[in-house]
Short mmCIF file of C-alpha atoms and ligand atoms in Angstrom, two decimals:
data_model
loop_
_atom_site.label_atom_id
_atom_site.label_comp_id
_atom_site.label_asym_id
_atom_site.label_seq_id
_atom_site.Cartn_x
_atom_site.Cartn_y
_atom_site.Cartn_z
CA MET A 1 -0.41 -0.10 -0.18
CA SER A 2 1.17 3.44 -1.21
CA PHE A 3 0.98 6.94 0.52
CA ASP A 4 -1.38 9.01 -1.64
CA VAL A 5 -1.58 12.11 0.08
CA ALA A 6 -3.58 13.60 -2.19
CA ALA A 7 -5.91 11.71 -2.26
CA ILE A 8 -6.12 10.87 1.74
CA ARG A 9 -6.70 15.63 0.79
CA GLU A 10 -10.17 15.43 -1.09
CA GLN A 11 -11.40 13.37 1.28
CA PHE A 12 -11.49 16.30 4.08
CA PRO A 13 -13.96 18.74 2.43
CA ILE A 14 -13.33 21.25 5.15
CA LEU A 15 -9.14 21.43 3.27
CA LYS A 16 -10.02 22.72 0.54
CA ARG A 17 -11.86 26.04 2.75
CA GLU A 18 -10.41 29.86 2.07
CA ILE A 19 -9.27 32.09 4.49
CA ASP A 20 -9.15 35.66 3.33
CA GLY A 21 -8.66 34.26 0.24
CA ASN A 22 -5.77 32.34 1.13
CA PRO A 23 -5.89 28.75 1.19
CA LEU A 24 -7.21 26.89 4.60
CA VAL A 25 -2.93 25.35 6.05
CA TYR A 26 -4.62 22.92 8.93
CA LEU A 27 -1.29 22.81 10.79
CA ASP A 28 -3.45 23.05 14.41
CA ASN A 29 -4.41 18.95 14.50
CA ALA A 30 -2.87 19.51 18.29
CA ALA A 31 -5.70 20.82 19.06
CA THR A 32 -8.45 18.83 17.04
CA THR A 33 -7.84 16.98 13.76
CA GLN A 34 -9.96 17.58 10.74
CA LYS A 35 -12.83 15.16 10.07
CA PRO A 36 -12.54 12.63 7.11
CA GLN A 37 -16.27 12.48 4.34
CA CYS A 38 -17.43 9.12 5.42
CA VAL A 39 -16.42 9.82 8.69
CA ILE A 40 -18.90 12.92 8.61
CA ASP A 41 -21.71 10.50 7.01
CA ALA A 42 -22.10 7.87 9.31
CA LEU A 43 -22.72 10.44 12.14
CA VAL A 44 -25.68 11.62 9.29
CA ASP A 45 -26.17 8.69 8.50
CA TYR A 46 -26.70 7.32 11.70
CA TYR A 47 -29.27 9.88 12.42
CA THR A 48 -30.80 10.22 9.38
CA THR A 49 -31.57 6.36 9.22
CA CYS A 50 -31.66 4.93 12.91
CA ASN A 51 -31.38 7.47 15.63
CA SER A 52 -32.87 5.00 18.69
CA ASN A 53 -31.14 4.76 22.41
CA VAL A 54 -29.91 2.33 22.73
CA HIS A 55 -30.26 -0.94 24.57
CA ARG A 56 -33.59 -1.07 25.74
CA GLY A 57 -35.74 -0.67 22.35
CA ALA A 58 -38.06 -3.02 21.61
CA HIS A 59 -37.94 -1.96 18.62
CA ARG A 60 -36.63 -2.19 15.25
CA LEU A 61 -34.54 0.85 15.58
CA ALA A 62 -32.89 0.31 19.18
CA ASP A 63 -31.30 -2.90 17.26
CA GLU A 64 -29.43 -1.50 14.58
CA ALA A 65 -28.32 1.74 16.57
CA THR A 66 -26.77 -0.89 19.54
CA ARG A 67 -25.35 -3.37 16.74
CA ARG A 68 -23.43 -0.81 15.98
CA PHE A 69 -22.36 0.87 18.90
CA GLU A 70 -21.91 -1.82 19.56
CA ALA A 71 -19.94 -2.86 16.69
CA ALA A 72 -17.33 0.53 17.48
CA ARG A 73 -16.66 -0.04 20.90
CA ASP A 74 -15.58 -3.30 18.94
CA ILE A 75 -13.50 -1.42 16.62
CA VAL A 76 -11.94 -0.07 19.71
CA LYS A 77 -10.75 -3.55 20.71
CA ASP A 78 -9.11 -4.65 18.40
CA PHE A 79 -8.17 -0.38 17.70
CA ILE A 80 -5.55 -1.26 21.09
CA HIS A 81 -5.44 -5.07 20.80
CA ALA A 82 -7.54 -4.63 23.74
CA PRO A 83 -8.28 -8.26 24.95
CA LYS A 84 -11.02 -7.77 26.04
CA ARG A 85 -14.81 -6.27 24.38
CA GLU A 86 -15.66 -4.82 28.05
CA GLU A 87 -12.51 -3.00 29.16
CA VAL A 88 -13.30 -0.10 26.27
CA ILE A 89 -15.60 2.53 27.83
CA TRP A 90 -17.40 5.57 26.37
CA THR A 91 -15.93 8.91 27.31
CA THR A 92 -16.87 12.38 26.75
CA GLY A 93 -12.56 12.43 25.77
CA THR A 94 -9.22 12.18 28.06
CA THR A 95 -9.88 13.92 30.54
CA GLU A 96 -13.60 11.94 31.42
CA GLY A 97 -10.82 9.16 31.40
CA ILE A 98 -8.57 10.36 33.75
CA ASN A 99 -11.06 11.82 35.75
CA ILE A 100 -12.93 8.45 35.68
CA ILE A 101 -9.61 6.24 37.14
CA ALA A 102 -8.49 10.00 39.08
CA ASN A 103 -12.07 9.68 40.67
CA GLY A 104 -11.72 5.79 42.28
CA LEU A 105 -7.88 6.29 43.43
CA SER A 106 -8.71 9.11 45.37
CA GLN A 107 -10.87 6.95 47.02
CA LEU A 108 -8.30 3.94 47.27
CA LEU A 109 -5.39 5.33 47.66
CA SER A 110 -4.40 7.38 51.57
CA THR A 111 -1.52 8.70 53.74
CA GLY A 112 2.15 7.67 53.28
CA ASP A 113 0.97 5.89 48.30
CA GLU A 114 3.03 8.00 46.05
CA VAL A 115 1.53 8.75 42.50
CA ILE A 116 4.15 9.05 39.83
CA ALA A 117 3.24 12.06 37.39
CA THR A 118 5.50 13.93 35.07
CA GLY A 119 6.43 17.64 34.02
CA MET A 120 5.15 17.66 30.90
CA GLU A 121 1.69 16.81 31.63
CA HIS A 122 -1.39 18.10 29.91
CA HIS A 123 -3.10 19.27 32.46
CA ALA A 124 -5.71 16.60 32.92
CA ASN A 125 -3.50 14.13 33.89
CA LEU A 126 -2.27 16.73 36.70
CA VAL A 127 -5.07 17.77 38.11
CA THR A 128 -6.55 14.91 38.50
CA TRP A 129 -3.62 13.93 40.27
CA GLN A 130 -3.13 16.74 42.26
CA GLN A 131 -6.83 16.48 43.09
CA ALA A 132 -6.84 12.34 43.63
CA CYS A 133 -4.00 13.01 46.25
CA LYS A 134 -4.94 16.14 47.62
CA ALA A 135 -8.45 13.72 48.58
CA SER A 136 -6.81 11.13 49.62
CA GLY A 137 -3.49 11.60 51.29
CA ALA A 138 -0.83 10.49 49.14
CA THR A 139 1.86 12.22 47.48
CA LEU A 140 1.73 13.38 44.37
CA LYS A 141 6.04 12.97 42.69
CA THR A 142 6.78 14.65 39.25
CA VAL A 143 9.23 13.29 36.87
CA PRO A 144 11.40 16.58 35.56
CA VAL A 145 12.16 16.96 31.86
CA THR A 146 15.68 17.74 30.33
CA ASP A 147 16.28 20.16 27.61
CA ASP A 148 16.01 18.54 25.13
CA GLY A 149 12.40 18.45 25.63
CA GLU A 150 12.32 13.83 27.30
CA LEU A 151 11.13 12.41 30.69
CA ASP A 152 14.27 12.47 32.89
CA GLN A 153 14.22 8.00 32.50
CA THR A 154 16.68 8.19 35.59
CA ALA A 155 15.49 10.60 37.71
CA TYR A 156 12.07 8.73 37.54
CA GLU A 157 14.09 5.66 38.32
CA ALA A 158 15.11 7.44 41.53
CA LEU A 159 11.29 7.96 42.44
CA LEU A 160 9.82 4.22 42.09
CA ASN A 161 9.66 2.51 45.51
CA GLU A 162 6.45 0.57 47.03
CA ARG A 163 5.56 3.50 48.28
CA THR A 164 4.45 4.34 44.59
CA LYS A 165 0.85 3.01 43.20
CA PHE A 166 -0.33 4.72 40.27
CA VAL A 167 1.84 5.92 37.60
CA ALA A 168 0.88 8.47 34.75
CA PHE A 169 2.36 9.60 31.82
CA PRO A 170 2.18 10.80 28.66
CA HIS A 171 1.98 8.88 25.56
CA VAL A 172 3.10 11.93 23.12
CA SER A 173 3.30 15.37 24.51
CA ASN A 174 1.65 17.43 23.21
CA ALA A 175 3.04 20.42 23.43
CA LEU A 176 6.51 19.02 22.64
CA GLY A 177 6.05 15.97 20.36
CA THR A 178 8.18 14.21 22.11
CA VAL A 179 7.12 10.66 22.38
CA ASN A 180 7.90 8.79 25.83
CA PRO A 181 9.03 5.29 25.73
CA VAL A 182 5.71 4.42 27.36
CA LYS A 183 6.52 0.06 27.07
CA ALA A 184 10.16 1.17 29.11
CA MET A 185 8.36 3.34 31.91
CA THR A 186 5.36 0.71 32.04
CA ALA A 187 8.07 -1.79 33.36
CA LYS A 188 9.54 0.13 35.23
CA ALA A 189 6.74 0.78 37.21
CA LYS A 190 5.64 -2.38 37.18
CA GLU A 191 8.55 -4.00 38.75
CA PHE A 192 6.93 -1.78 42.19
CA GLY A 193 3.57 -3.25 41.75
CA ALA A 194 2.19 0.56 40.44
CA TRP A 195 -0.62 0.84 38.79
CA VAL A 196 -0.32 3.06 35.38
CA LEU A 197 -2.62 5.01 33.12
CA ILE A 198 -1.14 6.92 29.72
CA ASP A 199 -2.64 9.38 27.96
CA GLY A 200 -2.61 8.73 25.44
CA ALA A 201 -4.38 11.95 24.07
CA GLN A 202 -1.50 12.72 21.03
CA GLY A 203 -0.90 8.84 20.59
CA ALA A 204 -3.34 7.11 19.57
CA ALA A 205 -3.23 8.75 15.58
CA HIS A 206 0.47 8.66 15.51
CA CYS A 207 1.65 5.97 17.08
CA LYS A 208 0.80 2.06 17.27
CA VAL A 209 -1.11 1.70 20.43
CA ASP A 210 -0.41 -2.35 21.75
CA VAL A 211 -1.49 -2.21 25.67
CA GLN A 212 -1.21 -5.50 25.90
CA ASP A 213 2.33 -5.44 24.50
CA ILE A 214 2.86 -2.66 26.73
CA GLY A 215 1.72 -3.82 29.38
CA CYS A 216 -0.47 -0.60 30.80
CA ASP A 217 -3.05 -1.26 32.59
CA PHE A 218 -5.16 2.35 31.35
CA TYR A 219 -5.25 3.81 28.26
CA VAL A 220 -7.34 6.76 27.39
CA PHE A 221 -7.88 8.86 24.39
CA SER A 222 -9.65 11.37 21.89
CA GLY A 223 -11.88 10.67 19.69
CA HIS A 224 -12.44 14.24 17.91
CA LYS A 225 -7.49 13.71 17.69
CA ILE A 226 -8.32 10.66 15.27
CA TYR A 227 -10.55 12.13 12.94
CA ALA A 228 -14.14 11.77 15.04
CA PRO A 229 -16.14 13.75 15.77
CA MET A 230 -15.67 15.92 19.79
CA GLY A 231 -17.76 14.10 22.52
CA ILE A 232 -16.71 10.62 22.34
CA GLY A 233 -13.80 9.35 23.88
CA VAL A 234 -12.30 5.50 25.05
CA LEU A 235 -11.07 4.78 28.14
CA TRP A 236 -9.60 1.34 28.16
CA GLY A 237 -8.39 -1.11 31.30
CA GLN A 238 -7.55 -4.15 32.79
CA ALA A 239 -11.22 -6.07 33.32
CA SER A 240 -9.66 -7.11 37.23
CA LEU A 241 -9.14 -3.58 38.06
CA LEU A 242 -11.95 -2.31 36.60
CA GLU A 243 -14.58 -4.47 38.01
CA ASN A 244 -13.88 -3.18 41.81
CA TRP A 245 -13.04 0.39 40.35
CA PRO A 246 -15.22 3.04 42.14
CA VAL A 247 -17.78 3.75 40.11
CA TRP A 248 -18.21 6.79 38.66
CA ARG A 249 -20.91 8.45 37.58
CA THR A 250 -23.81 6.95 39.03
CA GLY A 251 -27.61 6.36 37.13
CA GLY A 252 -28.99 4.67 34.92
CA GLU A 253 -27.69 2.12 32.09
CA MET A 254 -24.65 1.52 35.28
CA ILE A 255 -27.24 -0.49 37.26
CA ALA A 256 -28.02 -4.43 38.06
CA THR A 257 -30.63 -3.51 40.71
CA VAL A 258 -32.48 -0.47 42.27
CA THR A 259 -34.10 -0.35 45.82
CA LEU A 260 -35.08 2.62 47.36
CA GLN A 261 -32.48 2.75 49.81
CA ASN A 262 -29.22 0.25 47.80
CA ALA A 263 -27.94 -0.03 44.63
CA THR A 264 -25.88 -2.65 42.64
CA TRP A 265 -23.69 -2.37 39.67
CA ASN A 266 -23.87 -3.18 35.94
CA VAL A 267 -21.35 -4.81 34.71
CA LEU A 268 -18.67 -4.20 32.82
CA PRO A 269 -18.10 -1.80 30.83
CA TYR A 270 -21.98 -0.44 30.72
CA ARG A 271 -20.64 -0.19 34.81
CA PHE A 272 -18.58 3.17 33.96
CA GLU A 273 -21.14 4.53 31.24
CA ALA A 274 -24.53 5.84 33.58
CA GLY A 275 -27.36 7.67 31.12
CA THR A 276 -28.02 7.66 27.51
CA PRO A 277 -24.54 7.51 25.55
CA ASN A 278 -23.35 8.90 22.63
CA VAL A 279 -23.87 6.12 19.98
CA GLY A 280 -24.08 9.03 17.03
CA ASP A 281 -20.23 10.11 17.84
CA ALA A 282 -19.34 6.63 18.83
CA ILE A 283 -20.08 5.07 16.14
CA ALA A 284 -18.35 7.68 13.86
CA LEU A 285 -15.49 7.07 16.32
CA GLY A 286 -15.48 3.27 14.44
CA GLU A 287 -16.31 4.16 11.89
CA ALA A 288 -12.10 6.88 11.75
CA ILE A 289 -10.66 4.19 12.65
CA ARG A 290 -11.84 1.66 10.70
CA TRP A 291 -10.65 4.71 7.77
CA PHE A 292 -8.10 5.21 9.90
CA SER A 293 -6.79 1.09 10.19
CA ALA A 294 -6.71 1.31 6.82
CA LEU A 295 -4.02 3.21 5.62
CA ASP A 296 -0.66 1.78 5.97
CA HIS A 297 0.67 2.47 9.34
CA HIS A 298 4.10 2.38 9.14
CA ALA A 299 3.72 5.27 5.45
CA VAL A 300 0.91 7.52 7.31
CA VAL A 301 4.53 7.53 10.17
CA ALA A 302 7.11 8.09 7.49
CA HIS A 303 5.09 9.98 6.00
CA GLU A 304 4.04 12.97 9.06
CA LYS A 305 7.40 12.20 9.98
CA ALA A 306 8.82 13.72 6.63
CA LEU A 307 7.17 16.67 7.22
CA LEU A 308 7.93 17.51 11.09
CA ASP A 309 11.99 16.48 9.87
CA TYR A 310 11.59 19.10 6.45
CA ALA A 311 9.79 21.41 9.53
CA THR A 312 12.24 20.46 11.80
CA GLU A 313 15.31 21.82 9.17
CA LEU A 314 13.14 24.66 8.23
CA ALA A 315 13.18 25.96 11.51
CA GLU A 316 16.98 25.49 12.58
CA ASN A 317 18.26 28.29 9.98
CA PHE A 318 15.92 30.88 10.67
CA ASP A 319 16.81 33.65 11.93
CA GLY A 320 15.34 34.44 15.08
CA LEU A 321 13.62 31.07 15.59
CA THR A 322 13.90 28.38 18.44
CA ILE A 323 12.34 24.91 18.75
CA ILE A 324 11.21 24.94 22.12
CA GLY A 325 12.03 20.32 23.06
CA ASN A 326 14.17 18.83 20.72
CA ALA A 327 13.44 15.16 21.97
CA LYS A 328 15.33 12.10 19.90
CA HIS A 329 12.02 10.30 18.91
CA LYS A 330 9.29 13.24 17.56
CA ILE A 331 6.44 13.33 16.46
CA GLY A 332 3.86 16.04 15.05
CA VAL A 333 4.60 18.57 16.33
CA LEU A 334 7.31 22.01 16.20
CA SER A 335 6.62 23.73 19.14
CA PHE A 336 8.32 27.74 19.05
CA VAL A 337 9.39 30.82 20.20
CA MET A 338 10.85 33.69 18.03
CA ASP A 339 12.68 37.36 18.68
CA GLN A 340 10.56 39.67 17.52
CA GLY A 341 7.11 38.88 18.96
CA HIS A 342 5.34 37.39 21.85
CA PRO A 343 3.49 33.27 19.84
CA ALA A 344 -0.47 35.41 20.38
CA ASP A 345 1.04 37.46 17.83
CA ILE A 346 2.87 35.01 15.29
CA GLY A 347 -1.18 32.76 16.01
CA PHE A 348 -1.83 36.76 14.68
CA LEU A 349 -0.32 37.33 11.96
CA LEU A 350 -0.20 33.60 10.01
CA ASP A 351 -4.00 33.09 10.24
CA ARG A 352 -4.26 36.12 8.47
CA GLN A 353 -2.38 34.54 6.21
CA GLY A 354 -4.60 31.49 6.00
CA ILE A 355 -2.75 28.93 8.35
CA ALA A 356 -3.83 27.76 11.18
CA ILE A 357 -1.66 26.66 14.49
CA ARG A 358 -1.97 27.19 18.54
CA THR A 359 -0.75 29.72 20.52
CA GLY A 360 -0.37 29.80 24.54
CA ASP A 361 0.57 27.20 27.71
CA HIS A 362 -1.44 23.82 25.30
CA CYS A 363 -2.85 23.76 29.12
CA ALA A 364 0.71 22.53 29.83
CA GLN A 365 1.67 25.63 32.46
CA PRO A 366 4.55 23.60 34.28
CA LEU A 367 6.15 22.82 31.42
CA MET A 368 5.89 25.99 29.80
CA THR A 369 7.81 27.17 33.01
CA ARG A 370 10.26 24.76 32.83
CA PHE A 371 10.84 26.30 29.34
CA GLY A 372 10.86 29.79 30.70
CA VAL A 373 8.12 29.95 28.18
CA PRO A 374 5.18 31.94 28.71
CA GLY A 375 3.87 29.84 25.38
CA THR A 376 5.26 28.78 22.43
CA ALA A 377 4.27 28.46 18.44
CA ARG A 378 2.86 25.60 18.04
CA ALA A 379 3.03 23.72 14.04
CA SER A 380 1.14 20.38 14.45
CA PHE A 381 1.35 17.79 11.94
CA SER A 382 -1.41 15.29 10.14
CA LEU A 383 -1.56 12.83 7.89
CA TYR A 384 -2.92 14.52 5.14
CA ASN A 385 -0.31 18.21 5.38
CA THR A 386 2.08 18.64 3.34
CA LEU A 387 5.85 19.01 3.01
CA GLU A 388 4.57 22.38 0.30
CA GLU A 389 2.76 22.81 3.63
CA VAL A 390 5.67 23.94 5.70
CA ASP A 391 6.56 26.29 2.41
CA ILE A 392 3.71 27.43 2.88
CA LEU A 393 4.13 28.62 6.68
CA PHE A 394 7.76 29.24 6.64
CA ALA A 395 7.39 31.84 4.05
CA ALA A 396 4.54 32.91 5.90
CA LEU A 397 6.42 33.43 9.62
CA LYS A 398 9.29 35.28 7.40
CA LYS A 399 6.52 37.67 6.66
CA VAL A 400 5.81 37.92 10.35
CA ARG A 401 9.21 38.15 11.83
CA SER A 402 9.44 41.30 9.13
CA MET A 403 6.04 42.60 10.39
CA LEU A 404 7.21 42.43 14.05
CA ALA A 405 10.99 43.30 14.14
N1 PMP B 1 -3.91 14.71 27.25
C1 PMP B 1 -3.41 15.37 26.18
C2 PMP B 1 -1.86 14.85 25.80
C3 PMP B 1 -3.84 16.47 25.10
O1 PMP B 1 -3.45 16.73 24.59
C4 PMP B 1 -5.52 16.91 25.26
C5 PMP B 1 -6.02 17.80 24.41
N2 PMP B 1 -5.26 18.41 24.29
C6 PMP B 1 -5.79 16.31 26.27
C7 PMP B 1 -5.04 15.23 27.57
C8 PMP B 1 -7.64 16.42 26.42
O2 PMP B 1 -7.95 16.13 25.33
P1 PMP B 1 -10.05 15.81 26.06
O3 PMP B 1 -10.02 17.50 25.83
O4 PMP B 1 -10.21 15.75 24.59
O5 PMP B 1 -10.63 15.39 26.51
#
């Protein structure tokens, strides 16, 4: 299978848009990816032909909706190589998946226990553990980040001990693009019997995810960063843990029996799926993953690497520009600052030229503090971006530089 970027782009209607007469150059993929026509069609088709509430309907539409909804769960299971379909829990996104686990953790830990997160977290994978530690009396420790934007593995090993109960880290940093050695880090945590959660928000669309190979206990990601709609995501967890993990939201669907004073809980995955689920978006996520999985993964990775390598080369030769994050293993993200102006000004002036990037702290304030910057300008790449778009970005940055000088 070869990788035809022009044919891929044809499938994304939004990429035909113009901004003030300029062709849209969409380089904000770490924030959210665009959606191929087949995903948009899957959503429209669901609402056009079989919109219905799942699992309890005694009619054809409910049967069809349930079948498509549960088939999407199987697609996710295969995609991340989960051992069991009931381990795939629908959430609203990465943030909710982490909160479900943090809510339970706050009830399972006590004073003297330790939790490890890292200095490169998105706030979703940090503030949650801060709160769980505050509620339980446990202590939060964080792995420092090196000057290159990698996790300091020596420091990580030094933090691990028999009090370590839980370890959380990102698969890929949203702010720097660093790909972390998740399998090795998981193995080290497992030497001390700690549970491991991986924030896969930026991993799922760029890295092969095999939860059994990685050996982690929990893996979370968001649909909207992997070509699916917003409002749907996945929490995967080992059944043996999730079966006993404290429940999160309570209400319909997650119960087995209810009396006026008491309730018992449903089996997985429904134990964590209180209320009417987001059926249409789950089906669309299934379609997005089906579409993405049909591509040649190696070719996708090679293409995205070529984009980042080229952008990095141009950035390194661009006067006044400093790249933040030079990890050996990086994907998808070029974060930078410029001597001539604040990241917000860079973003504004690029937008005038049709180029969409993100500026600011990227929900990673401790990481920005670590690098001594208020924020960065971040161009983030996806499989539909082209080398020509990288050229357009740098030609536009030249204009920005002279405007700000
Ligand atoms: N973690 C990382 C690494 C992210 O990039 C993001 C989204 N920017 C999140 C967590 C949160 O994802 P969501 O907002 O979809 O819940």
